[in-house]
């Protein structure tokens, strides 16, 4: 391993650790000045890598033309596929152990590291000769590129079509909330969580669990089932969903969708796409219940059972399907002491 790679990796690791610590402090704000209203607490912008690749592609076309850009992007996509596949394979193997010893917030953050992993290795490799060179006939490269590009486009379009179909279904069957007590509590919780945008709240008879839909503040909506929740239950629901909003969890799901499309023929990435939803929900459970008493934990567990449902498209929800609900309930009732944990919630 070259000195440049070692130094680059060390600097990025230190910066990543510091960034994670600062985001956790921002959320806890224990004896700290309030953070700027509207500031998100995500470790890194989840869509950083897709945006960088799109910008690189456009600049390459403008600078070098279509023919050179096609070969360059094919090379980049192969390297990207290898890095993402190896990283997620290792993370999936280590996930059961990681969940035992580090916080759910830290586990959820690990899914975002390919945003930095690829860019870091690409910078370090820019002046380093490759370790392995694979020579293929040009016609094979052309076939591979077209097959990969076709699969990438199909998977990406399928995901977006599914999301917009789900969004349309949710919004068509929802109406603006009119209960003044609910609206007042939602507005109060948004202020406490320092969410700058005023996110509308809707109600619907077609869902069984609270759902947040929308990647950006102006397109975001919180949809509640038409159920008579108590004030304590609404407070827990709002705190959970506002954590998702603060942490840009919907964009994290979009990023994993991008990785799935990029590595569409790798089954491990499809598994990772499902696992990230579990860690995002566990992370918000952990934040809402930080320093909570036994009574609050039991009330939260009952709320999860009462609102059991599933999240489709690029959405987040309070509860989940039976496959992950059992593990969440176990962590709610009997939380483990971990070496890396979130700061105390003083909201």
Tab-separated table of C-alpha atoms in Angstrom:
chain	number	residue	atom	x	y	z
A	1	UNK	CA	0.000	0.000	0.000
A	2	UNK	CA	1.471	3.375	-0.992
A	3	UNK	CA	2.113	6.155	1.483
A	4	UNK	CA	-0.386	8.325	-0.389
A	5	UNK	CA	-3.159	5.774	0.025
A	6	UNK	CA	-2.365	5.255	3.692
A	7	UNK	CA	-2.261	8.978	4.401
A	8	UNK	CA	-5.442	9.670	2.427
A	9	UNK	CA	-7.294	6.876	4.176
A	10	UNK	CA	-6.128	8.070	7.608
A	11	UNK	CA	-7.197	11.667	6.946
A	12	UNK	CA	-10.593	10.618	5.624
A	13	UNK	CA	-11.143	8.230	8.545
A	14	UNK	CA	-10.359	10.990	11.057
A	15	UNK	CA	-12.608	13.448	9.236
A	16	UNK	CA	-15.411	10.880	9.071
A	17	UNK	CA	-15.160	10.127	12.783
A	18	UNK	CA	-15.172	13.816	13.662
A	19	UNK	CA	-18.105	14.473	11.330
A	20	UNK	CA	-20.128	11.677	12.901
A	21	UNK	CA	-19.372	12.991	16.385
A	22	UNK	CA	-20.405	16.530	15.439
A	23	UNK	CA	-23.689	15.381	13.879
A	24	UNK	CA	-24.508	13.411	17.021
A	25	UNK	CA	-23.763	16.462	19.161
A	26	UNK	CA	-25.951	18.608	16.921
A	27	UNK	CA	-28.876	16.313	17.583
A	28	UNK	CA	-28.278	16.086	21.313
A	29	UNK	CA	-27.306	19.742	21.786
A	30	UNK	CA	-26.440	19.053	25.423
A	31	UNK	CA	-25.409	22.433	26.877
A	32	UNK	CA	-24.693	23.724	23.364
A	33	UNK	CA	-25.968	26.725	21.430
A	34	UNK	CA	-28.774	25.807	19.103
A	35	UNK	CA	-27.762	24.834	15.618
A	36	UNK	CA	-28.875	26.831	12.596
A	37	UNK	CA	-32.586	26.196	11.852
A	38	UNK	CA	-33.028	23.832	8.933
A	39	UNK	CA	-29.542	22.352	9.192
A	40	UNK	CA	-29.586	18.611	8.580
A	41	UNK	CA	-27.736	16.143	10.763
A	42	UNK	CA	-26.872	13.596	8.062
A	43	UNK	CA	-23.244	12.448	8.192
A	44	UNK	CA	-22.790	13.251	4.505
A	45	UNK	CA	-25.135	14.291	1.718
A	46	UNK	CA	-26.531	10.893	0.641
A	47	UNK	CA	-26.666	11.860	-3.035
A	48	UNK	CA	-23.066	13.112	-3.164
A	49	UNK	CA	-21.749	10.242	-5.290
A	50	UNK	CA	-24.545	10.289	-7.919
A	51	UNK	CA	-24.222	14.076	-8.249
A	52	UNK	CA	-20.430	13.847	-8.629
A	53	UNK	CA	-20.692	11.127	-11.264
A	54	UNK	CA	-23.315	13.098	-13.206
A	55	UNK	CA	-21.132	16.230	-13.094
A	56	UNK	CA	-18.074	14.230	-14.161
A	57	UNK	CA	-20.003	12.696	-17.056
A	58	UNK	CA	-21.213	16.087	-18.318
A	59	UNK	CA	-17.760	17.662	-18.021
A	60	UNK	CA	-16.147	14.719	-19.823
A	61	UNK	CA	-18.570	15.016	-22.742
A	62	UNK	CA	-17.948	18.758	-23.030
A	63	UNK	CA	-14.169	18.370	-22.783
A	64	UNK	CA	-13.378	15.085	-24.544
A	65	UNK	CA	-16.350	14.143	-26.684
A	66	UNK	CA	-18.697	11.166	-26.619
A	67	UNK	CA	-16.311	8.405	-27.747
A	68	UNK	CA	-13.681	8.974	-25.053
A	69	UNK	CA	-16.336	9.623	-22.411
A	70	UNK	CA	-17.977	6.246	-23.067
A	71	UNK	CA	-14.732	4.330	-22.455
A	72	UNK	CA	-13.881	6.422	-19.393
A	73	UNK	CA	-17.329	5.964	-17.819
A	74	UNK	CA	-17.193	2.220	-18.494
A	75	UNK	CA	-13.917	2.025	-16.554
A	76	UNK	CA	-15.317	4.141	-13.717
A	77	UNK	CA	-18.449	2.020	-13.479
A	78	UNK	CA	-16.431	-1.210	-13.281
A	79	UNK	CA	-14.291	0.236	-10.473
A	80	UNK	CA	-17.389	1.581	-8.745
A	81	UNK	CA	-19.095	-1.804	-8.982
A	82	UNK	CA	-16.074	-3.515	-7.411
A	83	UNK	CA	-15.705	-1.053	-4.545
A	84	UNK	CA	-19.412	-0.971	-3.663
A	85	UNK	CA	-19.769	-4.744	-3.950
A	86	UNK	CA	-16.753	-5.482	-1.753
A	87	UNK	CA	-17.735	-2.871	0.815
A	88	UNK	CA	-21.362	-3.994	1.163
A	89	UNK	CA	-20.351	-7.668	1.214
A	90	UNK	CA	-18.060	-6.969	4.153
A	91	UNK	CA	-20.651	-4.787	5.889
A	92	UNK	CA	-23.371	-7.426	5.545
A	93	UNK	CA	-21.081	-10.031	7.113
A	94	UNK	CA	-20.157	-7.743	10.005
A	95	UNK	CA	-23.626	-6.263	10.556
A	96	UNK	CA	-24.809	-8.757	13.238
A	97	UNK	CA	-21.662	-8.061	15.273
A	98	UNK	CA	-21.795	-4.302	14.685
A	99	UNK	CA	-25.393	-4.125	15.889
A	100	UNK	CA	-24.317	-5.672	19.187
A	101	UNK	CA	-21.473	-3.280	19.938
A	102	UNK	CA	-22.155	0.065	18.256
A	103	UNK	CA	-25.214	2.290	18.087
A	104	UNK	CA	-27.925	1.972	15.477
A	105	UNK	CA	-27.043	5.495	14.343
A	106	UNK	CA	-23.480	4.375	13.626
A	107	UNK	CA	-24.724	1.282	11.754
A	108	UNK	CA	-27.049	3.434	9.637
A	109	UNK	CA	-24.184	5.817	8.863
A	110	UNK	CA	-21.999	2.987	7.560
A	111	UNK	CA	-24.362	2.519	4.606
A	112	UNK	CA	-23.434	6.021	3.407
A	113	UNK	CA	-19.663	5.559	3.421
A	114	UNK	CA	-19.413	4.534	-0.275
A	115	UNK	CA	-20.030	8.237	-0.974
A	116	UNK	CA	-16.576	8.862	0.499
A	117	UNK	CA	-15.006	5.464	-0.156
A	118	UNK	CA	-15.080	5.677	-3.922
A	119	UNK	CA	-14.096	9.334	-4.128
A	120	UNK	CA	-11.224	8.778	-1.697
A	121	UNK	CA	-9.824	5.753	-3.530
A	122	UNK	CA	-10.266	7.473	-6.880
A	123	UNK	CA	-8.237	10.476	-5.691
A	124	UNK	CA	-5.538	8.249	-4.206
A	125	UNK	CA	-5.384	6.108	-7.357
A	126	UNK	CA	-5.205	9.032	-9.751
A	127	UNK	CA	-1.397	8.977	-9.754
A	128	UNK	CA	-0.897	5.293	-8.966
A	129	UNK	CA	-0.597	2.554	-11.614
A	130	UNK	CA	-3.277	-0.152	-11.315
A	131	UNK	CA	-2.387	-3.404	-9.528
A	132	UNK	CA	-4.333	-5.587	-11.968
A	133	UNK	CA	-4.953	-4.977	-15.653
A	134	UNK	CA	-7.644	-7.020	-17.387
A	135	UNK	CA	-7.501	-6.961	-21.175
A	136	UNK	CA	-10.703	-7.670	-23.063
A	137	UNK	CA	-11.511	-7.571	-26.769
A	138	UNK	CA	-13.205	-4.309	-27.687
A	139	UNK	CA	-16.381	-6.097	-28.789
A	140	UNK	CA	-16.667	-7.746	-25.347
A	141	UNK	CA	-16.304	-4.377	-23.674
A	142	UNK	CA	-19.005	-2.967	-25.922
A	143	UNK	CA	-21.381	-5.828	-25.111
A	144	UNK	CA	-20.684	-5.535	-21.381
A	145	UNK	CA	-21.169	-1.758	-21.393
A	146	UNK	CA	-24.468	-1.968	-23.250
A	147	UNK	CA	-25.764	-4.782	-21.011
A	148	UNK	CA	-24.768	-2.943	-17.854
A	149	UNK	CA	-26.196	0.355	-19.088
A	150	UNK	CA	-29.474	-1.311	-20.085
A	151	UNK	CA	-29.816	-2.991	-16.710
A	152	UNK	CA	-28.877	0.213	-14.871
A	153	UNK	CA	-31.490	2.234	-16.758
A	154	UNK	CA	-34.211	-0.413	-16.296
A	155	UNK	CA	-33.634	-0.828	-12.554
A	156	UNK	CA	-33.409	2.928	-11.983
A	157	UNK	CA	-36.566	3.622	-13.997
A	158	UNK	CA	-38.407	0.789	-12.239
A	159	UNK	CA	-37.510	2.234	-8.836
A	160	UNK	CA	-38.578	5.749	-9.752
A	161	UNK	CA	-41.795	4.514	-11.361
A	162	UNK	CA	-42.628	2.482	-8.250
A	163	UNK	CA	-41.923	5.449	-6.013
A	164	UNK	CA	-44.040	7.918	-7.967
A	165	UNK	CA	-46.871	5.409	-8.211
A	166	UNK	CA	-46.710	4.942	-4.430
A	167	UNK	CA	-46.531	8.703	-3.850
A	168	UNK	CA	-49.518	9.340	-6.104
A	169	UNK	CA	-51.532	6.639	-4.322
A	170	UNK	CA	-50.691	8.059	-0.895
A	171	UNK	CA	-51.493	11.662	-1.778
A	172	UNK	CA	-54.647	10.903	-3.755
A	173	UNK	CA	-56.163	9.122	-0.773
A	174	UNK	CA	-55.094	11.714	1.805
A	175	UNK	CA	-56.574	14.984	2.979
A	176	UNK	CA	-55.071	17.856	4.995
A	177	UNK	CA	-55.290	17.342	8.744
A	178	UNK	CA	-57.864	19.628	10.394
A	179	UNK	CA	-57.501	18.755	14.087
A	180	UNK	CA	-56.073	21.885	15.704
A	181	UNK	CA	-54.497	19.918	18.557
A	182	UNK	CA	-52.619	17.672	16.109
A	183	UNK	CA	-51.486	20.614	13.973
A	184	UNK	CA	-50.347	22.564	17.023
A	185	UNK	CA	-48.344	19.631	18.372
A	186	UNK	CA	-46.758	19.002	14.956
A	187	UNK	CA	-45.800	22.658	14.638
A	188	UNK	CA	-44.333	22.622	18.149
A	189	UNK	CA	-42.262	19.507	17.427
A	190	UNK	CA	-40.955	20.995	14.168
A	191	UNK	CA	-39.772	24.053	16.096
A	192	UNK	CA	-38.128	21.911	18.783
A	193	UNK	CA	-36.319	19.869	16.149
A	194	UNK	CA	-35.409	23.109	14.343
A	195	UNK	CA	-36.944	22.040	11.040
A	196	UNK	CA	-37.057	25.262	9.056
A	197	UNK	CA	-39.594	24.259	6.394
A	198	UNK	CA	-43.240	23.879	7.373
A	199	UNK	CA	-44.041	20.315	6.307
A	200	UNK	CA	-47.760	19.678	5.687
A	201	UNK	CA	-49.470	16.900	7.622
A	202	UNK	CA	-52.199	14.781	5.983
A	203	UNK	CA	-54.506	11.984	7.094
A	204	UNK	CA	-55.536	8.873	5.172
A	205	UNK	CA	-57.717	5.797	5.630
A	206	UNK	CA	-55.628	3.649	3.269
A	207	UNK	CA	-52.512	3.339	5.453
A	208	UNK	CA	-51.932	1.682	8.808
A	209	UNK	CA	-48.667	3.368	9.834
A	210	UNK	CA	-47.481	7.010	9.726
A	211	UNK	CA	-45.510	7.656	6.531
A	212	UNK	CA	-43.212	10.464	5.415
A	213	UNK	CA	-42.843	10.881	1.663
A	214	UNK	CA	-40.640	13.296	-0.297
A	215	UNK	CA	-36.875	13.711	-0.749
A	216	UNK	CA	-36.763	17.481	-0.271
A	217	UNK	CA	-38.426	19.856	2.163
A	218	UNK	CA	-40.747	21.384	-0.428
A	219	UNK	CA	-42.000	17.967	-1.600
A	220	UNK	CA	-42.183	16.341	1.831
A	221	UNK	CA	-45.470	15.286	3.436
A	222	UNK	CA	-46.289	13.468	6.665
A	223	UNK	CA	-49.331	11.204	6.319
A	224	UNK	CA	-51.105	9.834	9.392
A	225	UNK	CA	-53.676	7.023	9.509
A	226	UNK	CA	-57.119	8.253	10.509
A	227	UNK	CA	-56.900	7.041	14.052
A	228	UNK	CA	-57.502	8.674	17.414
A	229	UNK	CA	-53.984	8.846	18.793
A	230	UNK	CA	-53.276	10.146	22.257
A	231	UNK	CA	-51.032	13.177	22.671
A	232	UNK	CA	-48.201	10.974	23.967
A	233	UNK	CA	-48.510	8.684	20.942
A	234	UNK	CA	-48.503	11.643	18.544
A	235	UNK	CA	-45.416	13.044	20.255
A	236	UNK	CA	-43.553	9.765	19.766
A	237	UNK	CA	-44.689	9.540	16.124
A	238	UNK	CA	-43.623	13.109	15.367
A	239	UNK	CA	-40.240	12.718	17.074
A	240	UNK	CA	-39.561	9.535	15.110
A	241	UNK	CA	-40.448	11.023	11.725
A	242	UNK	CA	-38.632	14.285	12.398
A	243	UNK	CA	-35.470	12.287	13.074
A	244	UNK	CA	-35.844	10.771	9.606
A	245	UNK	CA	-36.246	14.262	8.169
A	246	UNK	CA	-33.230	15.665	10.027
A	247	UNK	CA	-31.015	12.795	8.898
A	248	UNK	CA	-32.117	12.813	5.231
A	249	UNK	CA	-33.075	9.152	5.522
A	250	UNK	CA	-35.254	9.206	2.410
A	251	UNK	CA	-32.276	10.400	0.364
A	252	UNK	CA	-30.244	7.607	1.943
A	253	UNK	CA	-32.775	5.157	0.495
A	254	UNK	CA	-32.448	6.880	-2.886
A	255	UNK	CA	-28.657	6.452	-2.664
A	256	UNK	CA	-29.012	2.737	-1.914
A	257	UNK	CA	-31.407	2.539	-4.854
A	258	UNK	CA	-28.717	4.125	-7.031
A	259	UNK	CA	-26.147	1.592	-5.781
A	260	UNK	CA	-28.617	-1.213	-6.526
A	261	UNK	CA	-29.054	0.024	-10.083
A	262	UNK	CA	-25.296	0.456	-10.464
A	263	UNK	CA	-24.674	-3.133	-9.300
A	264	UNK	CA	-27.963	-4.613	-10.497
A	265	UNK	CA	-26.504	-8.076	-11.166
A	266	UNK	CA	-25.011	-8.380	-7.663
A	267	UNK	CA	-27.494	-9.971	-5.201
A	268	UNK	CA	-25.568	-8.643	-2.187
A	269	UNK	CA	-26.466	-5.062	-3.054
A	270	UNK	CA	-30.159	-5.982	-3.244
A	271	UNK	CA	-29.867	-7.466	0.247
A	272	UNK	CA	-28.116	-4.302	1.460
A	273	UNK	CA	-30.963	-2.217	0.052
A	274	UNK	CA	-33.397	-4.050	2.341
A	275	UNK	CA	-31.123	-3.959	5.370
A	276	UNK	CA	-30.632	-0.196	5.280
A	277	UNK	CA	-34.335	0.382	6.007
A	278	UNK	CA	-34.042	-1.668	9.188
A	279	UNK	CA	-31.034	0.294	10.429
A	280	UNK	CA	-32.657	3.640	9.657
A	281	UNK	CA	-35.713	2.693	11.708
A	282	UNK	CA	-33.603	1.292	14.552
A	283	UNK	CA	-31.569	4.492	14.543
A	284	UNK	CA	-34.657	6.668	14.983
A	285	UNK	CA	-36.038	4.347	17.680
A	286	UNK	CA	-32.762	4.767	19.526
A	287	UNK	CA	-32.868	8.567	19.287
A	288	UNK	CA	-36.503	8.884	20.380
A	289	UNK	CA	-35.996	6.578	23.370
A	290	UNK	CA	-32.645	7.931	24.557
A	291	UNK	CA	-32.847	8.044	28.362
A	292	UNK	CA	-36.537	7.045	28.206
A	293	UNK	CA	-38.090	5.229	31.128
A	294	UNK	CA	-39.631	1.774	31.102
A	295	UNK	CA	-43.184	3.152	30.791
A	296	UNK	CA	-42.298	5.187	27.690
A	297	UNK	CA	-40.568	2.199	26.102
A	298	UNK	CA	-43.610	-0.001	26.666
A	299	UNK	CA	-45.885	2.678	25.218
A	300	UNK	CA	-43.605	2.985	22.177
A	301	UNK	CA	-43.576	-0.808	21.680
A	302	UNK	CA	-47.388	-0.881	21.830
A	303	UNK	CA	-47.482	1.937	19.274
A	304	UNK	CA	-45.224	-0.034	16.900
A	305	UNK	CA	-47.497	-3.068	17.184
A	306	UNK	CA	-50.645	-1.003	16.704
A	307	UNK	CA	-49.295	0.734	13.588
A	308	UNK	CA	-47.585	-2.244	11.937
A	309	UNK	CA	-47.221	-1.700	8.214
A	310	UNK	CA	-44.586	-1.383	5.508
A	311	UNK	CA	-42.697	1.307	3.642
A	312	UNK	CA	-42.857	1.347	-0.160
A	313	UNK	CA	-41.015	3.573	-2.557
A	314	UNK	CA	-38.688	6.215	-1.161
A	315	UNK	CA	-40.553	6.735	2.114
A	316	UNK	CA	-40.010	6.285	5.824
A	317	UNK	CA	-42.571	4.988	8.287
A	318	UNK	CA	-42.976	4.505	12.024
A	319	UNK	CA	-43.551	0.770	12.044
A	320	UNK	CA	-42.449	-2.005	9.713
A	321	UNK	CA	-43.264	-5.443	8.423
A	322	UNK	CA	-43.114	-8.458	10.732
A	323	UNK	CA	-39.639	-9.489	9.532
A	324	UNK	CA	-37.886	-6.527	11.211
A	325	UNK	CA	-40.532	-5.559	13.769
A	326	UNK	CA	-39.551	-8.361	16.145
A	327	UNK	CA	-35.946	-7.168	16.319
A	328	UNK	CA	-37.036	-3.544	16.820
A	329	UNK	CA	-39.369	-4.482	19.680
A	330	UNK	CA	-36.585	-6.414	21.371
A	331	UNK	CA	-34.300	-3.380	21.222
A	332	UNK	CA	-37.047	-1.052	22.418
A	333	UNK	CA	-37.851	-3.106	25.516
A	334	UNK	CA	-34.317	-4.277	26.332
A	335	UNK	CA	-31.786	-1.816	24.877
A	336	UNK	CA	-28.137	-2.880	24.908
A	337	UNK	CA	-25.291	-0.752	26.184
A	338	UNK	CA	-23.034	0.041	23.256
A	339	UNK	CA	-19.625	1.646	22.985
A	340	UNK	CA	-20.734	4.161	20.359
A	341	UNK	CA	-24.053	5.775	21.167
A	342	UNK	CA	-26.008	8.906	20.382
A	343	UNK	CA	-25.985	11.920	22.630
A	344	UNK	CA	-28.778	12.485	25.090
A	345	UNK	CA	-31.909	13.889	23.524
A	346	UNK	CA	-32.744	17.168	25.224
A	347	UNK	CA	-35.505	18.226	22.861
